[in-house]
Short mmCIF file of C-alpha atoms and ligand atoms in Angstrom, two decimals:
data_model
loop_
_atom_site.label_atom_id
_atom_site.label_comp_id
_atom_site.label_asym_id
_atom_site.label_seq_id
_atom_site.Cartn_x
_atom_site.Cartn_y
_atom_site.Cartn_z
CA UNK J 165 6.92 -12.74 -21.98
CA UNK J 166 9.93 -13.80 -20.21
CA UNK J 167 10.68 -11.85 -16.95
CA UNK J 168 14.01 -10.23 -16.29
CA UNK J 169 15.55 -10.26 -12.77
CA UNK J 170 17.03 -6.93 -12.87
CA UNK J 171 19.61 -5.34 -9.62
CA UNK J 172 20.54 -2.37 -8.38
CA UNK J 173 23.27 -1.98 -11.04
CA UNK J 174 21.11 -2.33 -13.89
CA UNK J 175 19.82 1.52 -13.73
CA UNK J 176 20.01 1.91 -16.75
CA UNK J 177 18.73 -1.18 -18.35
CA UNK J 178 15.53 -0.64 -16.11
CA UNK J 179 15.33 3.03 -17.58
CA UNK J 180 15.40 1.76 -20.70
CA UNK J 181 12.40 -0.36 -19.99
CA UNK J 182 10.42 2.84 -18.54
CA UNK J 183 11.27 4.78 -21.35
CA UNK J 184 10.61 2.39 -24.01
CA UNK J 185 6.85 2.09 -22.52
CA UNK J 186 7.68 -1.75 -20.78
CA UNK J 187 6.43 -2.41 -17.54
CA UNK J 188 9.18 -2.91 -14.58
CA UNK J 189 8.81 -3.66 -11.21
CA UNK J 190 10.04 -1.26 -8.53
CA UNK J 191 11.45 -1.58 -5.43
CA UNK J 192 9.81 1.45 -3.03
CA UNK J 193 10.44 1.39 0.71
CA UNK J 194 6.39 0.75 1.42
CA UNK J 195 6.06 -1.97 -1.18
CA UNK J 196 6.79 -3.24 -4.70
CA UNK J 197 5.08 -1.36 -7.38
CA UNK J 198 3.99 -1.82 -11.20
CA UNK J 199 5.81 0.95 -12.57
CA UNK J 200 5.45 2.62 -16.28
CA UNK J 201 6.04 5.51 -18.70
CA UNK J 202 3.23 7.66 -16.64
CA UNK J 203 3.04 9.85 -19.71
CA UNK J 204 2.39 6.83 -22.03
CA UNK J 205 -0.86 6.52 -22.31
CA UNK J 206 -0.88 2.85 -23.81
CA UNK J 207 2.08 1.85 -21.09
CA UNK J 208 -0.32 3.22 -18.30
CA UNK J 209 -3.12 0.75 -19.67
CA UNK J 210 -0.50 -2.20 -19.90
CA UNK J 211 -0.91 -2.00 -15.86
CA UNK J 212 -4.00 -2.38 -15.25
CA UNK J 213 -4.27 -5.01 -17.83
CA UNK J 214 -1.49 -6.96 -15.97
CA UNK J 215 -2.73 -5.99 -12.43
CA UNK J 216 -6.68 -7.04 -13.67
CA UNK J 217 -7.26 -3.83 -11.78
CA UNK J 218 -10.49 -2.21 -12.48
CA UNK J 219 -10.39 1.11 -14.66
CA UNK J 220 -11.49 4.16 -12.28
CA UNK J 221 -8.65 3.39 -10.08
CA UNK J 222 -6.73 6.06 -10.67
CA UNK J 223 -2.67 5.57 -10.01
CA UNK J 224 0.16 7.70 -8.49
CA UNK J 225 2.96 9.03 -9.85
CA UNK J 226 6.20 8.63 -8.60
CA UNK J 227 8.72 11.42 -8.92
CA UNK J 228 12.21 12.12 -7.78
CA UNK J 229 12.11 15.20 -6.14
CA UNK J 230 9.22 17.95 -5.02
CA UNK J 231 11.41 20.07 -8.08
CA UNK J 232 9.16 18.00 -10.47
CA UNK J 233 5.70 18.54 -8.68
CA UNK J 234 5.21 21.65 -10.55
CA UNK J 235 5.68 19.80 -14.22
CA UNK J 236 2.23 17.67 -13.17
CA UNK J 237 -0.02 19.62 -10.59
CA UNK J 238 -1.08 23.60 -10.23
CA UNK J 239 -2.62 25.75 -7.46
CA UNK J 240 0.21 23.49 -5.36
CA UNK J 241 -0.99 24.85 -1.64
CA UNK J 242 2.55 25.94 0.49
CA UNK J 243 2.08 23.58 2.51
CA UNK J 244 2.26 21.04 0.04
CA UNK J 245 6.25 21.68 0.22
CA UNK J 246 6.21 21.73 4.22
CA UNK J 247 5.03 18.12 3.66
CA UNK J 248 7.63 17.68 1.14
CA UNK J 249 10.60 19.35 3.48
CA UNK J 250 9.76 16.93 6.12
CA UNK J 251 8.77 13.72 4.76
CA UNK J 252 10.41 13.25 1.31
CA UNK J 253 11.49 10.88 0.17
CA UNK J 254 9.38 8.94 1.79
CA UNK J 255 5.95 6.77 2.64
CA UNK J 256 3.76 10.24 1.65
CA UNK J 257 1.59 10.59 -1.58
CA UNK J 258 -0.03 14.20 -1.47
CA UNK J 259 -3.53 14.50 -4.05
CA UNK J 260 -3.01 17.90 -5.92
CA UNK J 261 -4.70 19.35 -8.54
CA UNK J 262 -2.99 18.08 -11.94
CA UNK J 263 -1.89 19.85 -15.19
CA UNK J 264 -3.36 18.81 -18.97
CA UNK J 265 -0.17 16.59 -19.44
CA UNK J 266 -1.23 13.97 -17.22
CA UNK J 267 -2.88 11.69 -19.25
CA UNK J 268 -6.38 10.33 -18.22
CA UNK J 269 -5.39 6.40 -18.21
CA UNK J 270 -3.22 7.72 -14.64
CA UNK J 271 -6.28 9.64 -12.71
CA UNK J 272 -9.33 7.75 -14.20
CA UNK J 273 -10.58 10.91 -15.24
CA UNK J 274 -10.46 12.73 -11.64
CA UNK J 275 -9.31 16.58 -12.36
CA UNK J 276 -6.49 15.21 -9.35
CA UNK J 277 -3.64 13.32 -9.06
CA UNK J 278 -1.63 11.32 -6.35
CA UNK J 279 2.05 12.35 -6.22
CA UNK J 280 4.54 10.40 -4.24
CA UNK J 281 9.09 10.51 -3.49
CA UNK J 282 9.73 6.93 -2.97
CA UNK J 283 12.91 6.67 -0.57
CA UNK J 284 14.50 4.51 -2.35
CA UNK J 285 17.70 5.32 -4.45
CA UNK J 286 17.44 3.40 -7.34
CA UNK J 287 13.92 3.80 -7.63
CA UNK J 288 14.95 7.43 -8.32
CA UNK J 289 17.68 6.96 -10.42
CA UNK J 290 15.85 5.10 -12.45
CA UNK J 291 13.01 7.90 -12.36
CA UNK J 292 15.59 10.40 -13.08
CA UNK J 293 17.32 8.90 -15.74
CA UNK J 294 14.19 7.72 -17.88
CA UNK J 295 13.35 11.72 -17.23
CA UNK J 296 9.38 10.97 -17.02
CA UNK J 297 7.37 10.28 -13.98
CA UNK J 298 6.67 6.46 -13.34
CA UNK J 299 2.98 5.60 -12.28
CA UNK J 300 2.81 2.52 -10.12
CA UNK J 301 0.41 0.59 -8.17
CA UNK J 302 1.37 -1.52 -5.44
CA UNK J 303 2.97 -4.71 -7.39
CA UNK J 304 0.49 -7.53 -6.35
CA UNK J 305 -2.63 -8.48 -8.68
CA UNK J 306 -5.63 -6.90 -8.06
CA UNK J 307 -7.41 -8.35 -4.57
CA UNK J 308 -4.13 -9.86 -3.61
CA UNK J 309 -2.37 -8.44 -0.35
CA UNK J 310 1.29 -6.00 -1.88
CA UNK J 311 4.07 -7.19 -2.14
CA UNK J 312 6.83 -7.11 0.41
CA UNK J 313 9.94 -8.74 -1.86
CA UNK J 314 10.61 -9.12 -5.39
CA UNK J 315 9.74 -12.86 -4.91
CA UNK J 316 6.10 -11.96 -3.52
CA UNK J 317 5.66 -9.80 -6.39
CA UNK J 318 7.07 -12.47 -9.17
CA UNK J 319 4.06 -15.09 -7.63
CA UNK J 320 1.91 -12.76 -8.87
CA UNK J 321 3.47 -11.13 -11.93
CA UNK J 322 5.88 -13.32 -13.22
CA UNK J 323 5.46 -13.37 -17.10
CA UNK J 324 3.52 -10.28 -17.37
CA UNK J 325 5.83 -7.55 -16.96
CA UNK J 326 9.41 -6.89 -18.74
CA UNK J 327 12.10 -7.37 -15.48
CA UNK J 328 11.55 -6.72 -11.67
CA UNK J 329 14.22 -4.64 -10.22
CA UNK J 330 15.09 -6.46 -6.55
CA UNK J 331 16.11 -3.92 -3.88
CA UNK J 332 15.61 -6.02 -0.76
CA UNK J 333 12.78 -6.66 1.14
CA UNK J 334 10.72 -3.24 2.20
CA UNK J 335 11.48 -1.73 4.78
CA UNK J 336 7.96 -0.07 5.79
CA UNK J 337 6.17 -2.76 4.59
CA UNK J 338 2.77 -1.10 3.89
CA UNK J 339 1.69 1.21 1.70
CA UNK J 340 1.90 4.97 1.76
CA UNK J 341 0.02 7.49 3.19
CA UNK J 342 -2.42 9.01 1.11
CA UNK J 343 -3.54 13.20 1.87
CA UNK J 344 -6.07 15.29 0.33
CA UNK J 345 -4.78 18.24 -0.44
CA UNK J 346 -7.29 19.56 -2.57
CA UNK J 347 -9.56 19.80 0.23
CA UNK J 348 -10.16 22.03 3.58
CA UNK J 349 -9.10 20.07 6.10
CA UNK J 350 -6.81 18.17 4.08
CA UNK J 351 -7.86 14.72 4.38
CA UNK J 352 -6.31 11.50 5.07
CA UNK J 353 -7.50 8.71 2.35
CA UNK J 354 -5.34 5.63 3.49
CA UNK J 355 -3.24 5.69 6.68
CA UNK J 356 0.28 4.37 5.47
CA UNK J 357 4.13 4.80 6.85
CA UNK J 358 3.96 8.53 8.34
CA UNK J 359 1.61 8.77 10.54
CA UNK J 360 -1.67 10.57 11.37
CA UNK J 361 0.42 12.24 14.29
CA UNK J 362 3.15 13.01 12.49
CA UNK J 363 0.57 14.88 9.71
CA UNK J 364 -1.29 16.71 12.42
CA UNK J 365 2.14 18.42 13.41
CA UNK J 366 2.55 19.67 10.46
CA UNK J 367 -1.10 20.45 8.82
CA UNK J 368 -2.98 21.17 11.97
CA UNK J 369 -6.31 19.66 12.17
CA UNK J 370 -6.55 16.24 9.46
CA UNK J 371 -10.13 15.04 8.52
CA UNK J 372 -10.07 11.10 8.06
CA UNK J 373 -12.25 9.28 5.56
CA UNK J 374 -14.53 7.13 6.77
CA UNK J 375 -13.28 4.71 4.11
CA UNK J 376 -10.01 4.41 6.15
CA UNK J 377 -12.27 2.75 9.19
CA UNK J 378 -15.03 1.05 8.05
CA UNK J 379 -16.84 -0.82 5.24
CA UNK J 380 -18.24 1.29 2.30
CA UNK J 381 -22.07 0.12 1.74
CA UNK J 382 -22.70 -0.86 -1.82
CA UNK J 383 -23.01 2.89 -3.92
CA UNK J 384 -21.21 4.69 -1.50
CA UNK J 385 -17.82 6.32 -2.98
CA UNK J 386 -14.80 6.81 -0.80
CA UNK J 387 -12.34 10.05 -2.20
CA UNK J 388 -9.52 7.30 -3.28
CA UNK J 389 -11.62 5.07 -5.01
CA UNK J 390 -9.09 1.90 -4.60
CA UNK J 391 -10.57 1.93 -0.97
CA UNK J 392 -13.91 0.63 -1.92
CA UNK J 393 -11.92 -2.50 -3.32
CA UNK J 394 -12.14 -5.75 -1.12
CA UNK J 395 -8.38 -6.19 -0.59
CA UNK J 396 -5.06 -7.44 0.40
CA UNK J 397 -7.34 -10.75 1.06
CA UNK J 398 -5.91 -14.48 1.32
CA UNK J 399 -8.12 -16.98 0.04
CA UNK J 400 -9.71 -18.14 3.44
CA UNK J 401 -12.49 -15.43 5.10
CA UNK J 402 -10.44 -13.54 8.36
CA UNK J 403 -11.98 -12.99 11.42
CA UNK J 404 -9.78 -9.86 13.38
CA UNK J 405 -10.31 -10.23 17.13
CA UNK J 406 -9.26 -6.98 18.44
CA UNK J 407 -8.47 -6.33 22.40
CA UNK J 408 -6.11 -6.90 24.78
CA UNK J 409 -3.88 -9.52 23.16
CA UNK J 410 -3.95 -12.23 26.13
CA UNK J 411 -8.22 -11.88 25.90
CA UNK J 412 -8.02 -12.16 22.10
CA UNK J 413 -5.84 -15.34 22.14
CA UNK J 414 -7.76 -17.38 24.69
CA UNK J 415 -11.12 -16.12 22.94
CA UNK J 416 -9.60 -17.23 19.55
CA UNK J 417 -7.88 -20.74 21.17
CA UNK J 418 -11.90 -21.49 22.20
CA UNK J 419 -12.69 -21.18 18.91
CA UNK J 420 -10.69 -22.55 16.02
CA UNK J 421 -11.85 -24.99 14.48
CA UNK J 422 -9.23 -27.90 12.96
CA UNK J 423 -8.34 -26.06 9.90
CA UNK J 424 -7.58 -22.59 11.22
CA UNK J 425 -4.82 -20.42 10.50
CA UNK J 426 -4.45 -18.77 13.33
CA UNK J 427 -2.26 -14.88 12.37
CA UNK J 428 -0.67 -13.80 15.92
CA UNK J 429 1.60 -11.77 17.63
CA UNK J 430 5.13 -13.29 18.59
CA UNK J 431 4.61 -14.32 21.93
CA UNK J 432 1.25 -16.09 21.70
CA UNK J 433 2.78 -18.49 19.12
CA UNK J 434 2.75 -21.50 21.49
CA UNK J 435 -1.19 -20.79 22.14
CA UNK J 436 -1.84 -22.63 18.65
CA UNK J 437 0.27 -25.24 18.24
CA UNK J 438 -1.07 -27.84 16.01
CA UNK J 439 -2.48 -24.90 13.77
CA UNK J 440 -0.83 -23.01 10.87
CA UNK J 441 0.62 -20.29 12.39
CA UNK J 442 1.61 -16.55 11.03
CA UNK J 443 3.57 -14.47 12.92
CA UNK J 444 3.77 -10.55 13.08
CA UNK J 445 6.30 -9.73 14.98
CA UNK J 446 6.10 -8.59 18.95
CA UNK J 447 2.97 -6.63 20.35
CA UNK J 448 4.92 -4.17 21.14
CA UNK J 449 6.94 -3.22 17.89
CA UNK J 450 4.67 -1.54 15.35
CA UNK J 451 7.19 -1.29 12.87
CA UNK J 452 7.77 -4.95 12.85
CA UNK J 453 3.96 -5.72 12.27
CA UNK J 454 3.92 -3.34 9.52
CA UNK J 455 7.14 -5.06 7.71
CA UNK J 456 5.41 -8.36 8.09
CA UNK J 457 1.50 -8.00 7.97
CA UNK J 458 1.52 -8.41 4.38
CA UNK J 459 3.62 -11.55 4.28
CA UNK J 460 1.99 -13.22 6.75
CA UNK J 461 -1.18 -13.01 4.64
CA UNK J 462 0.08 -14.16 1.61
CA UNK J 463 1.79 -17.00 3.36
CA UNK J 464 -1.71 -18.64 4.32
CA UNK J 465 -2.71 -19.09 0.47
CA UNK J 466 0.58 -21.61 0.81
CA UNK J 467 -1.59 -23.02 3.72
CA UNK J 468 -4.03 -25.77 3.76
CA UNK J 469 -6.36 -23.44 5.99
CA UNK J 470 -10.71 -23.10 6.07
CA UNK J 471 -10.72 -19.62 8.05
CA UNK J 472 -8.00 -17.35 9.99
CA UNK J 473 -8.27 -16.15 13.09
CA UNK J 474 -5.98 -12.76 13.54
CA UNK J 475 -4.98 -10.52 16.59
CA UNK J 476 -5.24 -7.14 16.12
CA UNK J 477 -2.57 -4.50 16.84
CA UNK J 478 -2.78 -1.32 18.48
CA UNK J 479 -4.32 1.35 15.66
CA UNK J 480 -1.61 4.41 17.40
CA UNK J 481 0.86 5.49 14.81
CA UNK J 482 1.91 3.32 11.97
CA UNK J 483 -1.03 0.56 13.90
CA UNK J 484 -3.32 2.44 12.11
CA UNK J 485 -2.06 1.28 8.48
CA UNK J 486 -2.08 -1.98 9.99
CA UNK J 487 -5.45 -2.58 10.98
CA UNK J 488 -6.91 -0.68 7.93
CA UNK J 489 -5.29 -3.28 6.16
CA UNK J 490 -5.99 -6.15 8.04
CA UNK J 491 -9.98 -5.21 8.77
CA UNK J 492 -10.31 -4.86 4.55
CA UNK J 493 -8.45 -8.34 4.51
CA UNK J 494 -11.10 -9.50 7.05
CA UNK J 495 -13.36 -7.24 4.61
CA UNK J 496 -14.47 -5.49 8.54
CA UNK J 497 -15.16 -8.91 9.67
CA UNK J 498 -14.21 -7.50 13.31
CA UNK J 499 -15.09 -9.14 17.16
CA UNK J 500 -14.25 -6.59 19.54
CA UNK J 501 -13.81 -7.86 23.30
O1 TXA L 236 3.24 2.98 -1.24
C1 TXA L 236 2.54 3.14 -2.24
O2 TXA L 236 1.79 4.11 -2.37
C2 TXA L 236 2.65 2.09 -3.35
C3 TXA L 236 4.07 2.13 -3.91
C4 TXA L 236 4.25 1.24 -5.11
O3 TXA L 236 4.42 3.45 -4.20
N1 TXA L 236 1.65 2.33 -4.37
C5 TXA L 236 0.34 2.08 -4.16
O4 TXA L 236 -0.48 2.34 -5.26
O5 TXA L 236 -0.11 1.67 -3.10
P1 TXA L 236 -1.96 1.73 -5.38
O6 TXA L 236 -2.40 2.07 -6.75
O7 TXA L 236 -1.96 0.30 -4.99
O8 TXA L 236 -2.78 2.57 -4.36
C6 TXA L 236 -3.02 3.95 -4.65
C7 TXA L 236 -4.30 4.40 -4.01
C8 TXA L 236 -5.56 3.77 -4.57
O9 TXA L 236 -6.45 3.48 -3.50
C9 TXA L 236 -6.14 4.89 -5.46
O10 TXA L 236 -7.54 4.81 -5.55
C10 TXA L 236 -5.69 6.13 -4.72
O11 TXA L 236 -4.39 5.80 -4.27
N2 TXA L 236 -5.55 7.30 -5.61
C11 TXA L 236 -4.73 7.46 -6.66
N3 TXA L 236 -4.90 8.66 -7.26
C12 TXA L 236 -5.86 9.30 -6.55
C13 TXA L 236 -6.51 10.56 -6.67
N4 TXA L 236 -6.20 11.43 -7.64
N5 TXA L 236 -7.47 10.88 -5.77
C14 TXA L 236 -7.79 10.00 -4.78
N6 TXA L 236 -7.21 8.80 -4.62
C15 TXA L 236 -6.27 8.43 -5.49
MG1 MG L 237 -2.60 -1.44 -4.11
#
């Protein structure tokens, strides 16, 4: 299959697609997704086949508006729309209970299903104008770290999927959040763009899986079950050193070995030189690191690299989507000083 580069003004072209049951790429402002028909049963398989992603994964669906919330879920709590009133669109998927019309290819079977307003606008236009909700996992293939840009998403799906629709490069740069809803405290399943912080203002008190922090032993099943998943990994094993970021340079520069890709903040570039070196932006800008974590780890399968050494980033606000997804890249590989 030959992939089409679509652009903003091909709405309806990449409607068409949706509609027709193809598979198109998305442009989201957390990453690039896999988006299909998320009422076509056989489109809905078509991802997982391209992604290689394994079957009880369940997927989210991606609406316009919280108007179309009640079309897929019931028993939808109140404060599901004081979520909605404050961060939509936006980098929030809420878990509700779903209605008999989603099909069981979207929520692996779970009796639940992840609902998310990308803010994007022609993410929703498209949406809108195909009329049916798009389910979409992040855009990379299974394993792989998400895609940032339509480029970083062709490396990996070029071929496989009917046209990619290039917005840009994201501007979040990680994933969503993901809440429970279903559940007393409503939980947080994977910290994302709006924050823990942010989703205690509004909720009160937030439970937070233990997935979202550490490894899950062998048999043990987080609530989103993509979080099991070793993920967003480059081909070399990551060590994260995490402290203060002048302890966890020296301690790193005392240990690289000749081949190390070495994954730092801005200013301790010059600490390495003579390595393969990844930036993330400044220590102090969160948002930066979050816009760049994911390229940065792609970037060292380009690399002629044995092992990468990485700073870690603060875990306040959007830090905490940062080093969840940087500790699964280092699968918790983690030296704290
Ligand atoms: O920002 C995002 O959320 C991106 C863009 C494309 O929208 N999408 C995304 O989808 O990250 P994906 O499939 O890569 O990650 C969705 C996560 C997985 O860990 C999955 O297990 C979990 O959400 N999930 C989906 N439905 C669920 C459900 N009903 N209950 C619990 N977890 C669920
Ligand atoms: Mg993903």
């Amino acid at each position: 299959m030959k992939t089409k580069c679509l652009t903003i003004r091909d709405v309806a072209e990449a409607a068409g697609i949706i509609a027709s049951g193809g598979l198109l790429g998305i442009p989201t402002e957390t990453v690039y997704g896999l988006g299909a028909n998320g009422l076509d049963e056989k489109a809905v398989h078509a991802i997982f086949e391209a992604k290689g992603r394994p079957q009880d994964n369940p997927l989210i669906l991606h609406v316009p508006g919280e108007e179309w919330l009640e079309r897929y879920c019931q028993d939808i709590p109140a404060v599901a729309y004081e979520l909605t009133d404050r961060f939509w669109p936006g980098p929030l998927t809420m878990i509700l209970r779903r209605k008999d019309n989603v099909p069981d290819a979207v929520t692996a079977g779970l009796d639940t299903v992840g609902m998310r307003c990308p803010d994007c606008t022609v993410t929703r236009a498209v949406i809108e104008k195909a009329d049916v909700p798009v389910a979409a996992p992040s855009g990379n293939a299974s394993g792989r770290p998400s895609p940032t840009t339509a480029a970083a998403m062709l490396e990996d799906m070029d071929g496989k999927i009917d046209a990619i629709l290039d917005d840009g490069p994201c501007a979040v740069g990680v994933e969503s959040t993901i809440i429970d809803l279903t559940v007393q405290p409503p939980r947080l399943l994977r910290p994302g763009g709006v924050t823990l912080e942010e989703l205690e203002e509004v909720l009160g008190d937030v439970a937070v899986d233990d997935a979202v922090r550490r490894l899950m032993a062998p048999g043990e099943q987080p609530k989103a079950p993509g979080m099991k998943y070793r993920h967003y990994a480059p081909k070399a094993p990551v060590t994260v050193v995490k402290g203060d970021p002048d302890m966890t340079a020296g301690y790193i520069v005392a240990r690289m070995g000749e081949k190390s890709g070495i994954l730092c903040f801005d200013e301790f570039r010059g600490y390495f030189r003579g390595h393969p070196v990844e930036t993330m932006g400044p220590v102090s800008d969160q948002a930066e690191q979050a816009r760049e974590i994911f390229e940065a780890l792609r970037a060292f399968d380009h690399l002629d690299v044995t092992d990468i050494w990485a700073q870690s980033p603060d875990d306040e606000g959007i830090g905490l989507a940062v080093t969840n997804r940087l500790n699964k890249a280092a699968g918790f590989h983690i030296i704290e000083l």
